[in-house]
mmCIF file of N, CA and C in Angstrom:
data_model
loop_
_atom_site.group_PDB
_atom_site.id
_atom_site.type_symbol
_atom_site.label_atom_id
_atom_site.label_comp_id
_atom_site.label_asym_id
_atom_site.label_seq_id
_atom_site.Cartn_x
_atom_site.Cartn_y
_atom_site.Cartn_z
ATOM 1 N N MET A 10 132.990 123.741 140.862
ATOM 2 C CA MET A 10 132.940 124.345 139.762
ATOM 3 C C MET A 10 131.930 125.452 139.376
ATOM 4 N N LYS A 11 130.589 124.997 139.979
ATOM 5 C CA LYS A 11 129.634 126.161 139.893
ATOM 6 C C LYS A 11 129.879 126.766 141.511
ATOM 7 N N LYS A 12 130.008 127.247 142.110
ATOM 8 C CA LYS A 12 130.494 128.077 143.195
ATOM 9 C C LYS A 12 132.054 129.142 142.786
ATOM 10 N N THR A 13 132.638 128.162 141.714
ATOM 11 C CA THR A 13 133.720 129.229 141.199
ATOM 12 C C THR A 13 132.985 130.216 140.119
ATOM 13 N N PHE A 14 131.952 129.787 139.274
ATOM 14 C CA PHE A 14 131.435 130.897 138.336
ATOM 15 C C PHE A 14 130.706 131.647 138.890
ATOM 16 N N LEU A 15 130.046 131.017 140.012
ATOM 17 C CA LEU A 15 129.580 132.118 140.721
ATOM 18 C C LEU A 15 129.930 133.630 141.620
ATOM 19 N N LEU A 16 131.104 132.877 141.708
ATOM 20 C CA LEU A 16 132.311 134.428 142.470
ATOM 21 C C LEU A 16 132.758 134.634 141.481
ATOM 22 N N ILE A 17 133.252 134.326 140.065
ATOM 23 C CA ILE A 17 133.878 134.839 139.246
ATOM 24 C C ILE A 17 132.846 135.689 138.429
ATOM 25 N N VAL A 18 131.293 135.366 138.117
ATOM 26 C CA VAL A 18 130.728 136.462 137.241
ATOM 27 C C VAL A 18 129.908 138.016 138.261
ATOM 28 N N PRO A 19 129.728 138.074 139.371
ATOM 29 C CA PRO A 19 129.853 139.594 139.907
ATOM 30 C C PRO A 19 131.122 139.982 140.151
ATOM 31 N N TRP A 20 132.500 139.332 139.892
ATOM 32 C CA TRP A 20 133.672 140.738 139.420
ATOM 33 C C TRP A 20 134.020 141.140 138.453
ATOM 34 N N ILE A 21 133.232 140.587 137.182
ATOM 35 C CA ILE A 21 133.287 140.424 136.233
ATOM 36 C C ILE A 21 132.387 141.690 136.050
ATOM 37 N N PHE A 22 131.286 141.452 136.057
ATOM 38 C CA PHE A 22 130.321 142.505 136.328
ATOM 39 C C PHE A 22 130.682 143.807 137.031
ATOM 40 N N LEU A 23 131.278 143.910 137.633
ATOM 41 C CA LEU A 23 132.004 144.854 138.528
ATOM 42 C C LEU A 23 132.775 145.862 137.353
ATOM 43 N N LEU A 24 134.022 145.066 136.972
ATOM 44 C CA LEU A 24 135.106 145.614 135.469
ATOM 45 C C LEU A 24 134.762 146.579 135.277
ATOM 46 N N LEU A 25 133.112 145.633 134.085
ATOM 47 C CA LEU A 25 132.509 146.246 133.360
ATOM 48 C C LEU A 25 131.674 147.517 133.643
ATOM 49 N N LEU A 26 131.541 147.839 134.950
ATOM 50 C CA LEU A 26 130.790 148.742 135.284
ATOM 51 C C LEU A 26 131.865 149.562 135.594
ATOM 52 N N THR A 27 132.935 149.755 136.048
ATOM 53 C CA THR A 27 133.536 150.848 136.392
ATOM 54 C C THR A 27 134.436 151.776 135.057
ATOM 55 N N GLY A 28 134.262 150.908 134.143
ATOM 56 C CA GLY A 28 134.576 151.416 132.490
ATOM 57 C C GLY A 28 136.194 150.922 132.191
ATOM 58 N N CYS A 29 136.063 151.709 130.857
ATOM 59 C CA CYS A 29 137.759 152.121 130.664
ATOM 60 C C CYS A 29 138.530 152.992 130.153
ATOM 61 N N GLU A 30 137.862 154.319 130.684
ATOM 62 C CA GLU A 30 138.947 155.885 130.672
ATOM 63 C C GLU A 30 139.953 156.072 130.760
ATOM 64 N N LYS A 31 140.819 156.920 130.028
ATOM 65 C CA LYS A 31 141.964 156.746 130.375
ATOM 66 C C LYS A 31 142.630 157.876 131.354
ATOM 67 N N TYR A 32 141.781 158.341 131.933
ATOM 68 C CA TYR A 32 141.910 158.782 133.130
ATOM 69 C C TYR A 32 140.619 159.165 133.643
ATOM 70 N N ASN A 33 141.119 159.488 135.648
ATOM 71 C CA ASN A 33 139.900 158.962 136.347
ATOM 72 C C ASN A 33 139.753 160.294 137.426
ATOM 73 N N SER A 34 138.806 161.159 137.697
ATOM 74 C CA SER A 34 138.996 161.753 138.858
ATOM 75 C C SER A 34 139.074 161.393 139.894
ATOM 76 N N SER A 35 139.378 161.838 140.628
ATOM 77 C CA SER A 35 139.609 161.725 142.005
ATOM 78 C C SER A 35 140.182 163.023 143.015
ATOM 79 N N TYR A 36 139.362 163.721 144.059
ATOM 80 C CA TYR A 36 138.898 164.346 144.281
ATOM 81 C C TYR A 36 138.406 164.847 146.306
ATOM 82 N N LYS A 37 138.637 166.044 146.659
ATOM 83 C CA LYS A 37 137.967 166.528 147.789
ATOM 84 C C LYS A 37 137.278 167.633 147.463
ATOM 85 N N ALA A 38 136.192 168.002 147.669
ATOM 86 C CA ALA A 38 136.100 169.842 147.456
ATOM 87 C C ALA A 38 134.689 169.764 148.172
ATOM 88 N N ILE A 39 134.227 170.746 148.541
ATOM 89 C CA ILE A 39 133.206 171.982 149.489
ATOM 90 C C ILE A 39 133.180 172.600 148.355
ATOM 91 N N GLY A 40 131.753 172.902 147.915
ATOM 92 C CA GLY A 40 131.272 173.919 147.185
ATOM 93 C C GLY A 40 131.896 173.962 145.944
ATOM 94 N N PHE A 41 131.041 172.624 145.576
ATOM 95 C CA PHE A 41 132.167 172.362 143.904
ATOM 96 C C PHE A 41 130.776 171.993 142.981
ATOM 97 N N VAL A 42 131.173 172.634 141.609
ATOM 98 C CA VAL A 42 130.090 172.778 140.742
ATOM 99 C C VAL A 42 130.649 172.333 139.645
ATOM 100 N N HIS A 43 130.332 172.012 138.829
ATOM 101 C CA HIS A 43 131.284 171.805 137.463
ATOM 102 C C HIS A 43 129.745 171.131 136.609
ATOM 103 N N SER A 44 130.498 171.473 134.998
ATOM 104 C CA SER A 44 129.673 170.898 133.817
ATOM 105 C C SER A 44 130.684 170.596 132.956
ATOM 106 N N ASN A 45 130.051 169.717 132.118
ATOM 107 C CA ASN A 45 131.217 169.157 130.990
ATOM 108 C C ASN A 45 130.293 169.451 129.594
ATOM 109 N N SER A 46 129.980 169.662 128.696
ATOM 110 C CA SER A 46 129.362 169.638 127.294
ATOM 111 C C SER A 46 130.327 169.187 126.555
ATOM 112 N N SER A 47 130.033 169.074 125.399
ATOM 113 C CA SER A 47 130.771 168.112 124.229
ATOM 114 C C SER A 47 132.220 169.025 124.128
ATOM 115 N N ALA A 48 131.858 170.487 123.955
ATOM 116 C CA ALA A 48 132.845 171.406 123.817
ATOM 117 C C ALA A 48 133.522 172.309 124.729
ATOM 118 N N SER A 49 132.996 172.299 125.309
ATOM 119 C CA SER A 49 133.617 172.926 127.684
ATOM 120 C C SER A 49 133.107 172.221 128.194
ATOM 121 N N ALA A 50 134.141 172.875 128.801
ATOM 122 C CA ALA A 50 134.371 171.942 130.689
ATOM 123 C C ALA A 50 134.604 173.497 131.463
ATOM 124 N N GLU A 51 133.671 173.264 132.693
ATOM 125 C CA GLU A 51 133.566 174.314 133.878
ATOM 126 C C GLU A 51 133.453 174.086 135.467
ATOM 127 N N MET A 52 134.292 174.061 136.254
ATOM 128 C CA MET A 52 134.522 173.863 137.305
ATOM 129 C C MET A 52 135.112 175.475 138.449
ATOM 130 N N SER A 53 134.097 175.135 139.280
ATOM 131 C CA SER A 53 134.578 176.712 140.376
ATOM 132 C C SER A 53 134.324 176.167 141.487
ATOM 133 N N PHE A 54 134.965 176.366 142.342
ATOM 134 C CA PHE A 54 134.804 175.423 144.361
ATOM 135 C C PHE A 54 135.113 176.260 145.249
ATOM 136 N N TYR A 55 135.065 175.948 146.659
ATOM 137 C CA TYR A 55 135.119 176.830 147.589
ATOM 138 C C TYR A 55 136.494 176.348 147.901
ATOM 139 N N SER A 56 136.698 174.849 147.831
ATOM 140 C CA SER A 56 137.545 173.905 148.305
ATOM 141 C C SER A 56 138.038 172.999 147.098
ATOM 142 N N PHE A 57 138.947 172.823 146.832
ATOM 143 C CA PHE A 57 139.265 171.291 145.848
ATOM 144 C C PHE A 57 140.597 171.174 146.141
ATOM 145 N N GLU A 58 140.841 169.555 145.665
ATOM 146 C CA GLU A 58 142.036 168.892 146.709
ATOM 147 C C GLU A 58 142.031 167.713 145.599
ATOM 148 N N GLY A 59 142.622 167.754 144.479
ATOM 149 C CA GLY A 59 143.120 166.380 144.061
ATOM 150 C C GLY A 59 142.885 166.430 142.071
ATOM 151 N N THR A 60 142.390 165.827 141.827
ATOM 152 C CA THR A 60 142.224 165.532 140.236
ATOM 153 C C THR A 60 141.250 165.397 139.462
ATOM 154 N N MET A 61 140.262 166.357 138.370
ATOM 155 C CA MET A 61 139.392 166.048 138.164
ATOM 156 C C MET A 61 139.447 166.518 136.153
ATOM 157 N N VAL A 62 138.973 164.914 135.974
ATOM 158 C CA VAL A 62 138.991 165.256 134.037
ATOM 159 C C VAL A 62 137.567 165.199 133.600
ATOM 160 N N PHE A 63 138.151 165.769 132.516
ATOM 161 C CA PHE A 63 137.278 166.387 131.324
ATOM 162 C C PHE A 63 137.140 165.686 130.097
ATOM 163 N N LYS A 64 135.987 165.330 129.655
ATOM 164 C CA LYS A 64 135.968 165.010 128.160
ATOM 165 C C LYS A 64 135.698 165.926 127.363
ATOM 166 N N LEU A 65 136.078 166.402 126.396
ATOM 167 C CA LEU A 65 136.100 167.108 125.208
ATOM 168 C C LEU A 65 135.963 166.468 123.884
ATOM 169 N N LYS A 66 135.040 166.861 122.892
ATOM 170 C CA LYS A 66 135.040 165.943 121.431
ATOM 171 C C LYS A 66 135.042 167.561 120.811
ATOM 172 N N SER A 67 136.407 167.393 120.197
ATOM 173 C CA SER A 67 137.132 169.161 119.124
ATOM 174 C C SER A 67 135.976 168.490 117.836
ATOM 175 N N SER A 68 135.520 169.181 117.400
ATOM 176 C CA SER A 68 134.916 169.858 115.971
ATOM 177 C C SER A 68 136.133 169.940 114.883
ATOM 178 N N GLY A 69 137.043 170.633 115.061
ATOM 179 C CA GLY A 69 138.146 171.343 113.945
ATOM 180 C C GLY A 69 139.260 170.965 114.430
ATOM 181 N N GLU A 70 140.277 171.792 114.094
ATOM 182 C CA GLU A 70 141.378 172.407 114.864
ATOM 183 C C GLU A 70 141.641 173.557 115.229
ATOM 184 N N GLY A 71 142.348 173.915 116.187
ATOM 185 C CA GLY A 71 143.037 175.232 116.566
ATOM 186 C C GLY A 71 143.388 175.185 118.352
ATOM 187 N N ASP A 72 143.306 176.235 118.640
ATOM 188 C CA ASP A 72 143.632 176.545 120.438
ATOM 189 C C ASP A 72 142.411 176.032 121.511
ATOM 190 N N LEU A 73 142.891 175.511 122.511
ATOM 191 C CA LEU A 73 141.997 175.735 123.420
ATOM 192 C C LEU A 73 142.198 177.103 123.958
ATOM 193 N N LYS A 74 140.695 177.397 124.571
ATOM 194 C CA LYS A 74 140.630 178.621 124.743
ATOM 195 C C LYS A 74 140.313 178.423 126.525
ATOM 196 N N TYR A 75 140.659 179.470 127.079
ATOM 197 C CA TYR A 75 140.755 179.088 128.969
ATOM 198 C C TYR A 75 140.726 180.581 129.294
ATOM 199 N N THR A 76 139.665 180.069 130.610
ATOM 200 C CA THR A 76 139.537 181.437 131.812
ATOM 201 C C THR A 76 140.340 180.356 133.153
ATOM 202 N N ALA A 77 141.071 181.178 134.346
ATOM 203 C CA ALA A 77 140.821 180.579 135.517
ATOM 204 C C ALA A 77 141.277 181.614 136.173
ATOM 205 N N LYS A 78 140.302 180.960 137.783
ATOM 206 C CA LYS A 78 141.279 182.072 139.097
ATOM 207 C C LYS A 78 141.262 181.254 139.765
ATOM 208 N N LEU A 79 142.140 181.632 140.779
ATOM 209 C CA LEU A 79 142.203 181.069 142.102
ATOM 210 C C LEU A 79 142.956 181.742 143.172
ATOM 211 N N GLU A 80 142.198 181.587 144.364
ATOM 212 C CA GLU A 80 142.439 182.696 145.428
ATOM 213 C C GLU A 80 143.823 182.313 146.083
ATOM 214 N N SER A 81 144.227 180.849 146.054
ATOM 215 C CA SER A 81 145.090 180.458 147.169
ATOM 216 C C SER A 81 145.009 179.330 146.743
ATOM 217 N N GLY A 82 146.436 178.539 146.583
ATOM 218 C CA GLY A 82 147.106 177.139 146.109
ATOM 219 C C GLY A 82 147.342 177.317 144.474
ATOM 220 N N THR A 83 147.725 176.003 144.272
ATOM 221 C CA THR A 83 148.829 175.824 143.164
ATOM 222 C C THR A 83 147.947 174.377 142.060
ATOM 223 N N ALA A 84 147.207 174.961 140.970
ATOM 224 C CA ALA A 84 147.012 174.155 140.290
ATOM 225 C C ALA A 84 147.669 174.159 138.753
ATOM 226 N N THR A 85 147.713 172.757 137.984
ATOM 227 C CA THR A 85 148.560 172.918 136.310
ATOM 228 C C THR A 85 146.830 171.632 136.110
ATOM 229 N N VAL A 86 146.672 172.413 134.904
ATOM 230 C CA VAL A 86 145.965 172.053 133.903
ATOM 231 C C VAL A 86 146.860 171.287 133.086
ATOM 232 N N TYR A 87 146.671 170.215 132.130
ATOM 233 C CA TYR A 87 146.776 169.307 131.060
ATOM 234 C C TYR A 87 145.674 168.722 130.588
ATOM 235 N N TYR A 88 146.238 169.061 129.255
ATOM 236 C CA TYR A 88 145.187 168.335 127.968
ATOM 237 C C TYR A 88 146.194 167.150 127.523
ATOM 238 N N ASP A 89 145.087 166.162 126.854
ATOM 239 C CA ASP A 89 145.668 165.073 126.430
ATOM 240 C C ASP A 89 144.789 164.738 124.621
ATOM 241 N N TYR A 90 146.022 165.049 123.893
ATOM 242 C CA TYR A 90 145.157 165.416 122.516
ATOM 243 C C TYR A 90 146.124 164.218 122.050
ATOM 244 N N GLY A 91 145.746 163.039 121.299
ATOM 245 C CA GLY A 91 145.771 162.073 120.484
ATOM 246 C C GLY A 91 147.124 160.885 121.417
ATOM 247 N N GLY A 92 147.241 160.859 122.686
ATOM 248 C CA GLY A 92 147.998 159.860 123.286
ATOM 249 C C GLY A 92 148.958 160.671 124.030
ATOM 250 N N THR A 93 148.699 162.273 124.205
ATOM 251 C CA THR A 93 150.167 163.123 124.386
ATOM 252 C C THR A 93 149.423 163.884 125.111
ATOM 253 N N LYS A 94 149.931 163.460 127.124
ATOM 254 C CA LYS A 94 149.612 164.403 127.837
ATOM 255 C C LYS A 94 150.503 166.010 127.711
ATOM 256 N N SER A 95 149.872 167.017 127.445
ATOM 257 C CA SER A 95 151.053 167.609 128.182
ATOM 258 C C SER A 95 150.118 169.499 128.464
ATOM 259 N N GLU A 96 151.292 170.171 129.044
ATOM 260 C CA GLU A 96 150.460 170.981 130.202
ATOM 261 C C GLU A 96 150.106 172.238 129.291
ATOM 262 N N LEU A 97 148.605 172.722 129.854
ATOM 263 C CA LEU A 97 147.886 173.591 128.986
ATOM 264 C C LEU A 97 148.703 175.268 129.894
ATOM 265 N N PHE A 98 148.528 174.974 131.258
ATOM 266 C CA PHE A 98 148.590 176.392 132.025
ATOM 267 C C PHE A 98 149.078 175.874 133.624
ATOM 268 N N THR A 99 149.124 176.561 134.152
ATOM 269 C CA THR A 99 149.774 176.270 135.775
ATOM 270 C C THR A 99 149.560 177.882 136.315
ATOM 271 N N ILE A 100 148.577 177.730 137.769
ATOM 272 C CA ILE A 100 148.033 179.194 137.881
ATOM 273 C C ILE A 100 148.579 178.889 139.789
ATOM 274 N N HIS A 101 148.921 179.884 140.416
ATOM 275 C CA HIS A 101 148.914 179.856 141.367
ATOM 276 C C HIS A 101 147.944 181.044 142.155
ATOM 277 N N SER A 102 148.183 180.844 143.550
ATOM 278 C CA SER A 102 147.493 181.880 143.847
ATOM 279 C C SER A 102 147.651 183.695 143.734
ATOM 280 N N GLY A 103 146.614 184.367 143.725
ATOM 281 C CA GLY A 103 145.983 185.304 143.859
ATOM 282 C C GLY A 103 146.011 185.904 141.751
ATOM 283 N N GLU A 104 146.458 184.710 141.109
ATOM 284 C CA GLU A 104 146.116 184.912 139.706
ATOM 285 C C GLU A 104 144.808 184.526 139.161
ATOM 286 N N GLU A 105 144.718 185.133 138.014
ATOM 287 C CA GLU A 105 143.727 185.017 136.879
ATOM 288 C C GLU A 105 143.929 184.961 135.804
ATOM 289 N N LEU A 106 144.010 183.792 134.529
ATOM 290 C CA LEU A 106 144.324 183.764 133.215
ATOM 291 C C LEU A 106 143.384 183.986 132.747
ATOM 292 N N ASP A 107 143.895 184.488 131.211
ATOM 293 C CA ASP A 107 142.658 184.579 130.166
ATOM 294 C C ASP A 107 143.280 184.565 128.781
ATOM 295 N N SER A 108 143.514 182.619 128.102
ATOM 296 C CA SER A 108 144.322 182.786 126.988
ATOM 297 C C SER A 108 143.755 181.651 126.555
ATOM 298 N N HIS A 109 144.812 181.362 126.022
ATOM 299 C CA HIS A 109 144.810 180.252 124.900
ATOM 300 C C HIS A 109 145.836 179.348 124.370
ATOM 301 N N GLY A 110 146.034 178.246 124.038
ATOM 302 C CA GLY A 110 147.029 177.538 123.648
ATOM 303 C C GLY A 110 146.355 175.907 123.524
ATOM 304 N N GLY A 111 147.682 175.061 123.602
ATOM 305 C CA GLY A 111 146.826 173.548 123.349
ATOM 306 C C GLY A 111 146.679 173.188 121.709
ATOM 307 N N TYR A 112 147.236 172.858 121.118
ATOM 308 C CA TYR A 112 146.595 172.775 119.479
ATOM 309 C C TYR A 112 145.980 171.743 119.957
ATOM 310 N N ARG A 113 145.156 171.108 119.116
ATOM 311 C CA ARG A 113 144.588 169.777 119.246
ATOM 312 C C ARG A 113 143.553 169.684 117.744
ATOM 313 N N GLU A 114 143.548 168.786 116.878
ATOM 314 C CA GLU A 114 142.764 168.704 115.911
ATOM 315 C C GLU A 114 140.739 168.264 116.555
ATOM 316 N N ALA A 115 140.505 167.668 115.585
ATOM 317 C CA ALA A 115 139.008 167.249 115.625
ATOM 318 C C ALA A 115 139.153 165.646 116.717
ATOM 319 N N GLY A 116 138.384 165.427 117.586
ATOM 320 C CA GLY A 116 138.867 164.256 118.259
ATOM 321 C C GLY A 116 138.653 164.500 119.488
ATOM 322 N N THR A 117 139.174 163.549 120.500
ATOM 323 C CA THR A 117 138.824 163.711 121.470
ATOM 324 C C THR A 117 139.311 164.220 122.280
ATOM 325 N N VAL A 118 140.069 164.911 123.437
ATOM 326 C CA VAL A 118 140.499 165.967 123.991
ATOM 327 C C VAL A 118 139.984 165.910 125.542
ATOM 328 N N TYR A 119 141.012 165.244 126.210
ATOM 329 C CA TYR A 119 141.048 164.964 127.798
ATOM 330 C C TYR A 119 141.495 166.235 128.619
ATOM 331 N N ILE A 120 140.657 166.978 129.559
ATOM 332 C CA ILE A 120 141.356 168.025 130.178
ATOM 333 C C ILE A 120 141.281 167.812 131.499
ATOM 334 N N ILE A 121 142.469 167.846 131.878
ATOM 335 C CA ILE A 121 142.889 167.122 133.295
ATOM 336 C C ILE A 121 143.274 168.150 134.804
ATOM 337 N N VAL A 122 142.452 168.687 135.177
ATOM 338 C CA VAL A 122 142.944 169.467 136.715
ATOM 339 C C VAL A 122 143.680 169.257 137.360
ATOM 340 N N GLU A 123 144.703 169.098 137.949
ATOM 341 C CA GLU A 123 145.163 168.434 139.222
ATOM 342 C C GLU A 123 145.993 169.793 140.551
ATOM 343 N N THR A 124 145.944 169.748 141.467
ATOM 344 C CA THR A 124 146.196 170.841 142.571
ATOM 345 C C THR A 124 147.468 170.214 143.664
ATOM 346 N N ASN A 125 147.917 170.876 143.370
ATOM 347 C CA ASN A 125 148.778 170.664 144.564
ATOM 348 C C ASN A 125 148.771 170.974 145.767
ATOM 349 N N GLY A 126 148.047 170.330 146.565
ATOM 350 C CA GLY A 126 147.374 170.509 147.886
ATOM 351 C C GLY A 126 146.394 171.104 147.790
ATOM 352 N N GLU A 127 145.520 171.381 148.430
ATOM 353 C CA GLU A 127 144.777 172.272 148.754
ATOM 354 C C GLU A 127 144.212 173.608 147.881
ATOM 355 N N CYS A 128 143.589 174.325 147.170
ATOM 356 C CA CYS A 128 142.971 175.356 146.376
ATOM 357 C C CYS A 128 141.491 175.807 147.204
ATOM 358 N N MET A 129 142.114 176.981 147.279
ATOM 359 C CA MET A 129 140.652 177.820 147.580
ATOM 360 C C MET A 129 140.040 178.799 146.792
ATOM 361 N N ASN A 130 138.610 179.165 146.521
ATOM 362 C CA ASN A 130 138.140 179.540 145.685
ATOM 363 C C ASN A 130 137.983 180.039 144.161
ATOM 364 N N GLY A 131 138.412 179.179 143.204
ATOM 365 C CA GLY A 131 139.008 178.691 142.107
ATOM 366 C C GLY A 131 137.587 178.663 141.182
ATOM 367 N N SER A 132 138.068 178.533 139.954
ATOM 368 C CA SER A 132 137.182 178.838 138.672
ATOM 369 C C SER A 132 138.059 178.738 137.864
ATOM 370 N N PHE A 133 137.443 176.879 136.856
ATOM 371 C CA PHE A 133 138.396 176.889 135.750
ATOM 372 C C PHE A 133 137.279 176.670 134.435
ATOM 373 N N SER A 134 138.004 177.521 133.518
ATOM 374 C CA SER A 134 136.828 177.412 131.459
ATOM 375 C C SER A 134 137.365 177.438 131.123
ATOM 376 N N ILE A 135 137.253 176.014 129.815
ATOM 377 C CA ILE A 135 137.934 175.776 129.208
ATOM 378 C C ILE A 135 136.850 174.771 127.654
ATOM 379 N N SER A 136 137.315 175.798 126.761
ATOM 380 C CA SER A 136 136.599 175.438 125.618
ATOM 381 C C SER A 136 137.473 174.491 124.428
ATOM 382 N N ALA A 137 136.657 174.183 124.014
ATOM 383 C CA ALA A 137 137.244 172.898 122.402
ATOM 384 C C ALA A 137 136.867 174.038 120.971
ATOM 385 N N GLU A 138 135.886 175.365 121.882
ATOM 386 C CA GLU A 138 135.227 175.685 119.814
ATOM 387 C C GLU A 138 135.920 176.591 119.071
#
């Protein structure tokens, strides 16, 4: 009984450390810089492949404002407000975007950046202000 207890306790501790977030980041990158405040998220990179998740706290209703630039590759940015994951925009090689969309109200908004393969020389900025 004592051995079983000693084996179970570390596993419970590890589960508590992993957290219970709705989405998880998983990527490989070179020259990757990112920041996340309660109202905005930014990332820029030389090379990025995978998924990056940001968590924003929206203080009111409105659209999400965003800018994006990508030299090569394809990436899709989603937002999740109220439990529904919806596409905010998709960007392709050589494009630059400066727009808004994705209606949300006060509360938690997840921003999910997903690439379709490797992307090069890109930057993304999303704001819930």
